[in-house]
Amino acid sequence: MRRIFVVGPRLASFSIGLIGAILSRGVHGLSNGVAKVPVLGYNTWNFFQCNIDQDLIIDTANLMVSLGLQDAGYNYVNIDDCWAEKNRSSTGELQPDSVRFSRGMKNLTDQVHALGFKAGIYGDSGWFTCAGYPGSFEHEDQDAQTLFADWGFDYLKYDNCAIPFDTIIQQGTMGKYVPMSNALQNLATNGSLSEPVVFSLCQWGWSQVWLWGARLGHSWRTTGDISSQWSSIASIINFNSFITQATGFYGRNDMDMLQLGNGNMTFDEAKTHFTAWALMKSPLLIGTNLSAITNETLSILTNKEILAINQDSVEPDAVSPFRWGINPDWTSNSSFPAQYWSGPSENGTVFMLINTLDTPSDMFFNLTESPWIRAGRQYSVRDLWAHTDNGTAVRNFTATSVPSHGVVALLLNDSGEEPLGIYPQCAVWFSCSSENGTYVDG
Ligand code: GLA
């Protein structure tokens, strides 16, 4: 019986993955094994914005090693906007800022690679980047050659600013990403790259990107820019709670870069931010100043039990809400998103409980509210924040005194048949009947 439970979800995810691979023809997803799981790394934008240079990138990479972040799996160091000169070269090439990146980009990627990381860079599908640097519109092949074949970057975040007028672009929201996708694909197939480039779409405008992102990229931004306030975290969780099924091995909803360590989030809010991003299988890109990182922030970012679920190479599904909690199911509420979530993982069923209220509260659920739990079984409970085994759950589970804006993350595993004689016969009374036809729910 146990095999049915364990194997079923795996088979399901495998077939979803295959469909994704077929749909994403010409893409760099499942078919080649690059970025089969969410990218873990660092990005300069959230803390440093345009105040970046080559030394910061190398210092950041060194800090990622010394702080243990590389060991925890963070293996991308990504440069965001503002790295370029405002003008292209006389032959049309992008050029790095001659002062801040004076040693050149090949020198930089060589150093980043020598430290054991991949290197990421930023571009834009329109005339300009969001901070006014050259965009790649009508320069896609040339820029792909410069950034990836010549300079050796491994990852492209591709933004959405300064879109040409309709009469010029004559493309839909997906279409404007196709020329760069094709350029990357051409480089991969003509032998210019040792590995395909990871293509991260930064399509934050309303475009239903989750319906088509997997055809072109490894991830796609679903919401506008994150801020370091709880209100932003809650609103991004709410939005993404409705599109969790878009995520799989072939690509995933990108909830934007982590704001842990920035602003004034409480410890519990920071844990919730990280847990939701990780368990919803978003890329996890650290966005704080590593030279001033606190032990608290570091302890969150290096929670290996949470990271293991994000990086699950067998089960790609995100957690999804099974009950919205204080709101009726399917309510969209940017301040009070869904509270009760679950999903499959290689090592058991994951539960995530979020106390969206401003006061501590107890949170209760019946195990079989989750579609990944078998009726009539009892489950061992692992707490992924306390790192403790918390006994056995029979029928239901209550987390007591969950802090305001706090989170509970659990891993449940089948530990045999539930004790005999428990009443009622069905914990969740939906069409539950005895053999002679007596319905216990009337
Ligand atoms: C947009 C993106 C951000 C960042 C900035 C850079 O706002 O959404 O993540 O890349 O551009 O200008």
Short mmCIF file of C-alpha atoms and ligand atoms in Angstrom, two decimals:
data_model
loop_
_atom_site.label_atom_id
_atom_site.label_comp_id
_atom_site.label_asym_id
_atom_site.label_seq_id
_atom_site.Cartn_x
_atom_site.Cartn_y
_atom_site.Cartn_z
CA MET A 1 0.00 0.00 0.00
CA ARG A 2 2.82 2.34 0.86
CA ARG A 3 4.16 2.05 -2.67
CA ILE A 4 0.93 3.34 -4.15
CA PHE A 5 1.18 6.47 -2.03
CA VAL A 6 4.80 7.13 -2.76
CA VAL A 7 4.95 6.17 -6.40
CA GLY A 8 1.70 7.82 -7.48
CA PRO A 9 2.78 11.42 -7.12
CA ARG A 10 6.16 10.66 -8.66
CA LEU A 11 4.55 9.24 -11.76
CA ALA A 12 2.25 12.22 -11.95
CA SER A 13 5.09 14.70 -11.77
CA PHE A 14 7.11 12.75 -14.30
CA SER A 15 4.36 12.94 -16.87
CA ILE A 16 3.83 16.66 -16.19
CA GLY A 17 7.55 17.15 -16.71
CA LEU A 18 7.45 15.38 -20.03
CA ILE A 19 4.56 17.48 -21.24
CA GLY A 20 6.53 20.54 -20.22
CA ALA A 21 9.52 19.36 -22.18
CA ILE A 22 7.42 18.79 -25.26
CA LEU A 23 5.72 22.17 -24.96
CA SER A 24 8.97 23.96 -24.39
CA ARG A 25 10.49 23.09 -27.74
CA GLY A 26 13.72 24.93 -28.30
CA VAL A 27 14.04 25.70 -24.64
CA HIS A 28 16.67 24.99 -22.07
CA GLY A 29 14.56 23.29 -19.40
CA LEU A 30 14.08 19.65 -18.54
CA SER A 31 15.53 18.37 -21.80
CA ASN A 32 19.10 19.29 -20.90
CA GLY A 33 19.05 19.13 -17.12
CA VAL A 34 20.09 22.76 -16.61
CA ALA A 35 18.08 24.45 -13.89
CA LYS A 36 15.83 21.46 -13.39
CA VAL A 37 15.34 22.77 -9.88
CA PRO A 38 15.01 26.43 -8.83
CA VAL A 39 18.14 28.56 -9.04
CA LEU A 40 19.78 29.43 -5.71
CA GLY A 41 22.09 32.40 -5.58
CA TYR A 42 22.66 36.09 -5.08
CA ASN A 43 21.41 39.16 -6.96
CA THR A 44 22.69 42.72 -6.53
CA TRP A 45 19.50 44.69 -7.10
CA ASN A 46 17.50 44.63 -3.85
CA PHE A 47 20.24 46.05 -1.67
CA PHE A 48 22.80 47.71 -3.95
CA GLN A 49 20.61 48.85 -6.86
CA CYS A 50 23.02 50.72 -9.21
CA ASN A 51 25.90 50.92 -6.71
CA ILE A 52 27.72 47.91 -8.07
CA ASP A 53 31.22 47.19 -9.30
CA GLN A 54 33.59 44.30 -9.93
CA ASP A 55 34.95 44.28 -6.37
CA LEU A 56 31.48 43.98 -4.92
CA ILE A 57 30.83 40.93 -7.08
CA ILE A 58 34.04 39.21 -6.03
CA ASP A 59 33.58 40.18 -2.37
CA THR A 60 30.06 38.79 -2.51
CA ALA A 61 31.25 35.52 -3.98
CA ASN A 62 33.95 35.22 -1.31
CA LEU A 63 31.41 35.96 1.41
CA MET A 64 29.09 33.32 0.02
CA VAL A 65 31.89 30.84 0.54
CA SER A 66 32.94 32.02 4.01
CA LEU A 67 29.38 32.36 5.32
CA GLY A 68 28.54 28.82 4.26
CA LEU A 69 26.01 29.90 1.64
CA GLN A 70 27.83 28.11 -1.15
CA ASP A 71 27.83 24.92 0.93
CA ALA A 72 24.10 25.35 1.47
CA GLY A 73 23.64 25.31 -2.33
CA TYR A 74 23.65 28.98 -3.39
CA ASN A 75 25.74 28.74 -6.52
CA TYR A 76 24.82 31.72 -8.73
CA VAL A 77 26.22 35.24 -8.37
CA ASN A 78 24.04 37.50 -10.50
CA ILE A 79 24.63 41.08 -11.56
CA ASP A 80 21.45 43.12 -12.05
CA ASP A 81 20.92 46.43 -13.83
CA CYS A 82 23.47 49.28 -14.25
CA TRP A 83 26.58 47.31 -15.21
CA ALA A 84 26.85 48.71 -18.75
CA GLU A 85 28.00 51.85 -20.47
CA LYS A 86 25.07 53.93 -21.72
CA ASN A 87 26.34 53.61 -25.28
CA ARG A 88 27.20 50.59 -27.34
CA SER A 89 30.60 50.28 -29.01
CA SER A 90 31.12 51.57 -32.57
CA THR A 91 30.34 48.07 -33.81
CA GLY A 92 27.19 47.84 -31.70
CA GLU A 93 28.41 45.71 -28.80
CA LEU A 94 27.35 46.17 -25.21
CA GLN A 95 30.22 47.49 -23.10
CA PRO A 96 30.74 47.18 -19.35
CA ASP A 97 31.06 50.40 -17.36
CA SER A 98 34.67 51.37 -17.97
CA VAL A 99 35.29 52.49 -14.38
CA ARG A 100 33.22 50.13 -12.26
CA PHE A 101 34.00 47.06 -14.39
CA SER A 102 37.39 48.21 -15.63
CA ARG A 103 38.92 44.73 -15.75
CA GLY A 104 36.22 43.59 -18.19
CA MET A 105 33.52 41.00 -17.89
CA LYS A 106 35.50 37.97 -19.03
CA ASN A 107 37.96 38.62 -16.24
CA LEU A 108 35.02 38.84 -13.80
CA THR A 109 33.28 35.65 -14.88
CA ASP A 110 36.61 33.83 -14.78
CA GLN A 111 37.06 34.86 -11.16
CA VAL A 112 33.49 33.98 -10.24
CA HIS A 113 33.85 30.59 -11.91
CA ALA A 114 37.17 29.99 -10.17
CA LEU A 115 35.37 30.42 -6.85
CA GLY A 116 32.96 27.67 -7.85
CA PHE A 117 29.97 29.79 -8.89
CA LYS A 118 27.98 30.43 -12.02
CA ALA A 119 27.69 34.05 -13.11
CA GLY A 120 24.46 35.83 -14.02
CA ILE A 121 23.84 39.04 -15.95
CA TYR A 122 20.87 41.30 -16.66
CA GLY A 123 19.36 42.60 -19.90
CA ASP A 124 16.12 43.92 -21.30
CA SER A 125 13.85 42.98 -24.20
CA GLY A 126 13.10 46.63 -25.08
CA TRP A 127 15.03 49.76 -26.07
CA PHE A 128 16.43 50.30 -22.55
CA THR A 129 16.76 48.50 -19.27
CA CYS A 130 14.61 49.73 -16.40
CA ALA A 131 17.45 51.98 -15.22
CA GLY A 132 18.08 53.38 -18.71
CA TYR A 133 20.98 51.28 -20.02
CA PRO A 134 20.95 49.71 -23.50
CA GLY A 135 18.26 47.10 -24.10
CA SER A 136 18.67 44.18 -26.48
CA PHE A 137 15.80 44.91 -28.87
CA GLU A 138 17.06 44.13 -32.38
CA HIS A 139 20.48 43.27 -30.91
CA GLU A 140 19.53 39.88 -29.53
CA ASP A 141 22.00 37.70 -31.45
CA GLN A 142 24.84 40.16 -31.00
CA ASP A 143 24.19 40.54 -27.26
CA ALA A 144 23.81 36.81 -26.70
CA GLN A 145 27.18 36.33 -28.41
CA THR A 146 28.81 39.05 -26.26
CA LEU A 147 27.35 38.07 -22.90
CA PHE A 148 27.48 34.31 -23.10
CA ALA A 149 29.92 33.18 -25.80
CA ASP A 150 32.50 35.97 -25.35
CA TRP A 151 32.17 36.90 -21.68
CA GLY A 152 31.10 33.52 -20.31
CA PHE A 153 27.98 34.38 -18.30
CA ASP A 154 25.69 31.47 -17.48
CA TYR A 155 22.36 33.10 -16.66
CA LEU A 156 20.25 35.92 -18.10
CA LYS A 157 17.59 37.90 -16.27
CA TYR A 158 15.69 39.55 -19.12
CA ASP A 159 13.54 42.53 -18.23
CA ASN A 160 10.47 44.22 -19.57
CA CYS A 161 11.11 47.98 -19.74
CA ALA A 162 10.99 50.43 -22.67
CA ILE A 163 8.97 48.21 -24.99
CA PRO A 164 8.95 49.57 -28.57
CA PHE A 165 5.71 51.01 -29.96
CA ASP A 166 3.18 48.50 -31.29
CA THR A 167 3.89 49.36 -34.95
CA ILE A 168 7.55 48.53 -34.39
CA ILE A 169 7.48 45.49 -32.14
CA GLN A 170 4.45 43.82 -33.70
CA GLN A 171 4.61 41.08 -31.05
CA GLY A 172 2.59 40.02 -28.06
CA THR A 173 4.04 39.82 -24.57
CA MET A 174 5.40 36.34 -25.23
CA GLY A 175 6.64 37.21 -28.70
CA LYS A 176 8.95 39.94 -27.50
CA TYR A 177 10.99 37.33 -25.58
CA VAL A 178 11.28 34.96 -28.55
CA PRO A 179 14.24 36.59 -30.36
CA MET A 180 16.46 36.31 -27.27
CA SER A 181 15.24 32.79 -26.57
CA ASN A 182 16.15 31.86 -30.15
CA ALA A 183 19.53 33.59 -29.86
CA LEU A 184 20.34 31.58 -26.72
CA GLN A 185 19.15 28.41 -28.36
CA ASN A 186 21.34 29.05 -31.40
CA LEU A 187 24.41 29.52 -29.23
CA ALA A 188 23.64 26.30 -27.40
CA THR A 189 23.23 24.31 -30.59
CA ASN A 190 26.17 25.77 -32.51
CA GLY A 191 28.61 24.73 -29.81
CA SER A 192 29.41 28.21 -28.47
CA LEU A 193 28.47 27.32 -24.90
CA SER A 194 29.62 24.62 -22.54
CA GLU A 195 26.11 24.61 -20.98
CA PRO A 196 22.85 26.25 -22.08
CA VAL A 197 22.12 29.65 -20.55
CA VAL A 198 19.49 29.78 -17.81
CA PHE A 199 16.85 32.19 -19.12
CA SER A 200 14.90 34.06 -16.45
CA LEU A 201 12.00 36.15 -17.76
CA CYS A 202 11.37 39.30 -15.81
CA GLN A 203 7.85 39.76 -17.18
CA TRP A 204 6.13 41.61 -14.36
CA GLY A 205 3.40 43.28 -16.42
CA TRP A 206 -0.04 41.65 -16.53
CA SER A 207 0.46 39.09 -19.27
CA GLN A 208 -0.50 35.75 -17.75
CA VAL A 209 3.15 34.80 -18.11
CA TRP A 210 2.52 31.64 -16.07
CA LEU A 211 0.58 30.27 -19.06
CA TRP A 212 3.45 30.58 -21.53
CA GLY A 213 6.66 31.22 -19.58
CA ALA A 214 7.72 27.57 -19.73
CA ARG A 215 7.85 27.71 -23.54
CA LEU A 216 10.78 30.10 -23.34
CA GLY A 217 12.37 30.29 -19.92
CA HIS A 218 13.34 28.53 -16.72
CA SER A 219 11.41 30.98 -14.55
CA TRP A 220 9.13 33.96 -14.95
CA ARG A 221 8.40 36.82 -12.62
CA THR A 222 4.71 36.89 -11.78
CA THR A 223 4.42 40.11 -9.77
CA GLY A 224 5.87 43.61 -9.58
CA ASP A 225 8.99 44.45 -7.57
CA ILE A 226 9.14 43.13 -4.03
CA SER A 227 9.74 45.49 -1.11
CA SER A 228 11.06 44.71 2.35
CA GLN A 229 7.66 45.12 4.05
CA TRP A 230 5.36 42.34 5.25
CA SER A 231 2.58 43.86 3.10
CA SER A 232 4.64 43.09 -0.03
CA ILE A 233 5.38 39.53 1.11
CA ALA A 234 1.69 38.86 1.88
CA SER A 235 0.57 40.31 -1.42
CA ILE A 236 3.04 38.21 -3.47
CA ILE A 237 1.99 35.05 -1.61
CA ASN A 238 -1.66 35.88 -2.29
CA PHE A 239 -1.11 36.42 -6.03
CA ASN A 240 0.95 33.29 -6.49
CA SER A 241 -1.45 31.14 -4.45
CA PHE A 242 -3.73 31.03 -7.51
CA ILE A 243 -1.15 29.88 -10.05
CA THR A 244 0.92 27.28 -8.20
CA GLN A 245 0.21 24.63 -10.84
CA ALA A 246 2.30 26.57 -13.38
CA THR A 247 5.45 25.43 -11.59
CA GLY A 248 7.23 22.19 -12.52
CA PHE A 249 10.61 20.87 -13.63
CA TYR A 250 10.22 22.74 -16.91
CA GLY A 251 9.94 26.17 -15.29
CA ARG A 252 8.56 28.01 -12.31
CA ASN A 253 6.84 31.09 -10.95
CA ASP A 254 9.50 33.55 -9.79
CA MET A 255 8.21 35.40 -6.74
CA ASP A 256 11.10 37.90 -7.01
CA MET A 257 14.36 38.15 -5.12
CA LEU A 258 14.58 37.63 -1.38
CA GLN A 259 14.34 40.69 0.86
CA LEU A 260 15.58 38.92 3.99
CA GLY A 261 17.96 41.13 5.91
CA ASN A 262 16.65 44.35 4.36
CA GLY A 263 14.14 46.72 5.96
CA ASN A 264 12.34 45.91 9.15
CA MET A 265 10.69 42.55 8.76
CA THR A 266 10.39 40.65 12.04
CA PHE A 267 12.20 37.35 12.44
CA ASP A 268 8.89 35.52 12.00
CA GLU A 269 8.03 37.51 8.87
CA ALA A 270 11.46 36.78 7.41
CA LYS A 271 10.99 33.04 8.11
CA THR A 272 7.58 33.12 6.45
CA HIS A 273 9.00 34.97 3.43
CA PHE A 274 11.76 32.40 2.98
CA THR A 275 9.53 29.38 3.65
CA ALA A 276 6.83 30.47 1.22
CA TRP A 277 9.33 31.23 -1.55
CA ALA A 278 11.17 27.94 -1.00
CA LEU A 279 8.13 25.68 -0.71
CA MET A 280 6.34 27.37 -3.61
CA LYS A 281 9.52 26.48 -5.57
CA SER A 282 10.51 30.00 -6.49
CA PRO A 283 14.14 30.72 -7.39
CA LEU A 284 15.87 31.90 -4.19
CA LEU A 285 18.14 34.86 -4.89
CA ILE A 286 19.58 36.54 -1.82
CA GLY A 287 19.26 40.32 -2.00
CA THR A 288 20.93 41.68 1.10
CA ASN A 289 24.38 43.07 1.90
CA LEU A 290 26.36 39.98 2.85
CA SER A 291 29.10 41.99 4.56
CA ALA A 292 26.55 43.07 7.20
CA ILE A 293 24.35 39.97 7.35
CA THR A 294 23.07 38.99 10.80
CA ASN A 295 23.26 35.49 12.23
CA GLU A 296 19.47 35.49 12.31
CA THR A 297 19.18 36.11 8.57
CA LEU A 298 21.92 33.62 7.85
CA SER A 299 20.22 30.96 9.95
CA ILE A 300 17.08 31.37 7.86
CA LEU A 301 18.86 31.28 4.49
CA THR A 302 20.77 28.14 5.44
CA ASN A 303 17.86 26.07 6.74
CA LYS A 304 18.84 22.90 4.93
CA GLU A 305 15.56 21.11 5.54
CA ILE A 306 13.62 23.90 3.82
CA LEU A 307 16.20 24.21 1.03
CA ALA A 308 15.99 20.46 0.41
CA ILE A 309 12.33 20.80 -0.48
CA ASN A 310 13.00 23.73 -2.79
CA GLN A 311 15.72 21.69 -4.50
CA ASP A 312 13.78 18.40 -4.64
CA SER A 313 14.96 16.75 -7.85
CA VAL A 314 12.25 14.09 -7.83
CA GLU A 315 9.11 16.06 -7.02
CA PRO A 316 8.83 19.50 -8.64
CA ASP A 317 5.37 20.57 -7.46
CA ALA A 318 4.89 23.72 -5.39
CA VAL A 319 2.82 23.67 -2.22
CA SER A 320 -0.74 24.85 -2.88
CA PRO A 321 -3.47 26.02 -0.52
CA PHE A 322 -5.96 23.37 0.56
CA ARG A 323 -7.86 25.86 2.74
CA TRP A 324 -7.70 29.62 2.74
CA GLY A 325 -8.46 29.75 6.49
CA ILE A 326 -9.81 33.06 7.75
CA ASN A 327 -11.19 33.81 4.29
CA PRO A 328 -13.52 31.62 2.22
CA ASP A 329 -11.59 29.39 -0.20
CA TRP A 330 -10.38 31.11 -3.39
CA THR A 331 -10.63 34.57 -1.83
CA SER A 332 -8.00 36.96 -3.16
CA ASN A 333 -6.83 39.14 -0.29
CA SER A 334 -3.44 40.83 -0.56
CA SER A 335 -3.15 41.35 3.20
CA PHE A 336 -4.52 38.00 4.32
CA PRO A 337 -3.47 35.29 1.86
CA ALA A 338 -4.28 31.57 2.11
CA GLN A 339 -3.16 30.00 5.37
CA TYR A 340 -3.18 26.20 4.92
CA TRP A 341 -0.95 24.69 2.24
CA SER A 342 0.45 21.30 1.31
CA GLY A 343 2.38 19.59 -1.44
CA PRO A 344 4.22 16.40 -2.32
CA SER A 345 7.95 15.97 -1.86
CA GLU A 346 10.51 13.25 -2.33
CA ASN A 347 10.66 12.75 1.42
CA GLY A 348 7.04 13.11 2.49
CA THR A 349 4.09 15.48 2.39
CA VAL A 350 4.96 19.10 3.10
CA PHE A 351 2.63 21.36 5.05
CA MET A 352 2.94 25.11 5.36
CA LEU A 353 0.76 27.08 7.76
CA ILE A 354 0.89 30.89 7.71
CA ASN A 355 -0.64 32.95 10.47
CA THR A 356 -1.59 36.04 8.50
CA LEU A 357 -3.27 37.64 11.53
CA ASP A 358 -1.76 40.38 13.67
CA THR A 359 -2.02 38.23 16.80
CA PRO A 360 -0.73 34.72 17.63
CA SER A 361 -3.18 31.92 16.93
CA ASP A 362 -3.65 28.16 16.97
CA MET A 363 -3.90 26.56 13.54
CA PHE A 364 -5.77 23.30 13.05
CA PHE A 365 -6.22 21.06 10.04
CA ASN A 366 -7.49 17.58 9.29
CA LEU A 367 -4.74 15.60 7.58
CA THR A 368 -6.99 14.47 4.72
CA GLU A 369 -7.81 18.04 3.80
CA SER A 370 -4.54 17.66 1.92
CA PRO A 371 -4.86 15.59 -1.27
CA TRP A 372 -1.44 14.05 -0.60
CA ILE A 373 -2.47 12.28 2.61
CA ARG A 374 -4.01 8.83 2.85
CA ALA A 375 -7.12 8.34 4.94
CA GLY A 376 -6.91 5.79 7.75
CA ARG A 377 -3.14 6.22 8.25
CA GLN A 378 -1.19 8.01 10.91
CA TYR A 379 1.77 10.24 10.14
CA SER A 380 5.06 11.11 11.77
CA VAL A 381 5.57 14.86 12.02
CA ARG A 382 8.88 16.59 11.37
CA ASP A 383 9.13 20.31 12.19
CA LEU A 384 11.36 21.91 9.54
CA TRP A 385 12.11 25.00 11.65
CA ALA A 386 12.57 23.43 15.10
CA HIS A 387 14.39 20.51 13.43
CA THR A 388 12.60 18.11 15.76
CA ASP A 389 10.46 15.02 15.33
CA ASN A 390 7.15 15.93 16.90
CA GLY A 391 5.46 12.58 17.42
CA THR A 392 2.61 11.14 15.42
CA ALA A 393 -0.43 12.90 14.00
CA VAL A 394 -3.66 10.92 13.92
CA ARG A 395 -6.43 12.45 11.84
CA ASN A 396 -5.47 16.05 12.49
CA PHE A 397 -2.79 18.44 13.64
CA THR A 398 -2.85 21.63 15.67
CA ALA A 399 0.00 24.11 15.73
CA THR A 400 -0.36 26.14 18.89
CA SER A 401 0.44 29.83 19.31
CA VAL A 402 1.77 30.43 15.81
CA PRO A 403 3.22 33.96 16.00
CA SER A 404 1.70 36.83 14.09
CA HIS A 405 2.86 36.62 10.43
CA GLY A 406 4.71 33.45 11.44
CA VAL A 407 4.99 30.13 9.69
CA VAL A 408 4.95 26.42 10.48
CA ALA A 409 6.63 24.03 8.04
CA LEU A 410 6.12 20.30 8.51
CA LEU A 411 7.05 17.10 6.74
CA LEU A 412 4.61 14.24 7.32
CA ASN A 413 5.36 10.61 6.63
CA ASP A 414 3.11 7.58 6.73
CA SER A 415 3.75 5.63 9.90
CA GLY A 416 1.13 2.91 9.62
CA GLU A 417 -2.56 2.39 10.16
CA GLU A 418 -4.35 4.74 12.50
CA PRO A 419 -5.55 3.22 15.81
CA LEU A 420 -8.81 1.26 15.61
CA GLY A 421 -12.20 2.63 16.63
CA ILE A 422 -11.72 6.33 15.94
CA TYR A 423 -14.98 8.23 15.54
CA PRO A 424 -16.25 9.65 13.24
CA GLN A 425 -15.33 7.13 10.55
CA CYS A 426 -14.24 9.88 8.19
CA ALA A 427 -12.34 12.93 9.36
CA VAL A 428 -13.55 14.94 6.38
CA TRP A 429 -17.19 14.07 5.84
CA PHE A 430 -17.63 14.33 2.12
CA SER A 431 -19.84 11.63 0.68
CA CYS A 432 -18.67 9.19 3.34
CA SER A 433 -20.80 6.08 3.56
CA SER A 434 -21.03 2.66 5.18
CA GLU A 435 -21.18 -0.40 2.97
CA ASN A 436 -24.96 -0.59 3.41
CA GLY A 437 -25.42 2.93 2.14
CA THR A 438 -25.80 4.91 5.35
CA TYR A 439 -24.16 8.26 4.76
CA VAL A 440 -22.45 9.62 7.85
CA ASP A 441 -22.68 13.15 6.54
CA GLY A 442 -26.45 12.83 5.87
C1 GLA B 1 12.89 46.03 -12.75
C2 GLA B 1 12.98 44.61 -12.19
C3 GLA B 1 13.84 44.61 -10.95
C4 GLA B 1 15.22 45.15 -11.28
C5 GLA B 1 15.11 46.52 -11.88
C6 GLA B 1 16.43 47.04 -12.40
O1 GLA B 1 12.22 46.88 -11.87
O2 GLA B 1 11.70 44.12 -11.90
O3 GLA B 1 13.93 43.29 -10.42
O4 GLA B 1 15.86 44.27 -12.16
O5 GLA B 1 14.19 46.52 -12.98
O6 GLA B 1 16.33 48.28 -13.02
#
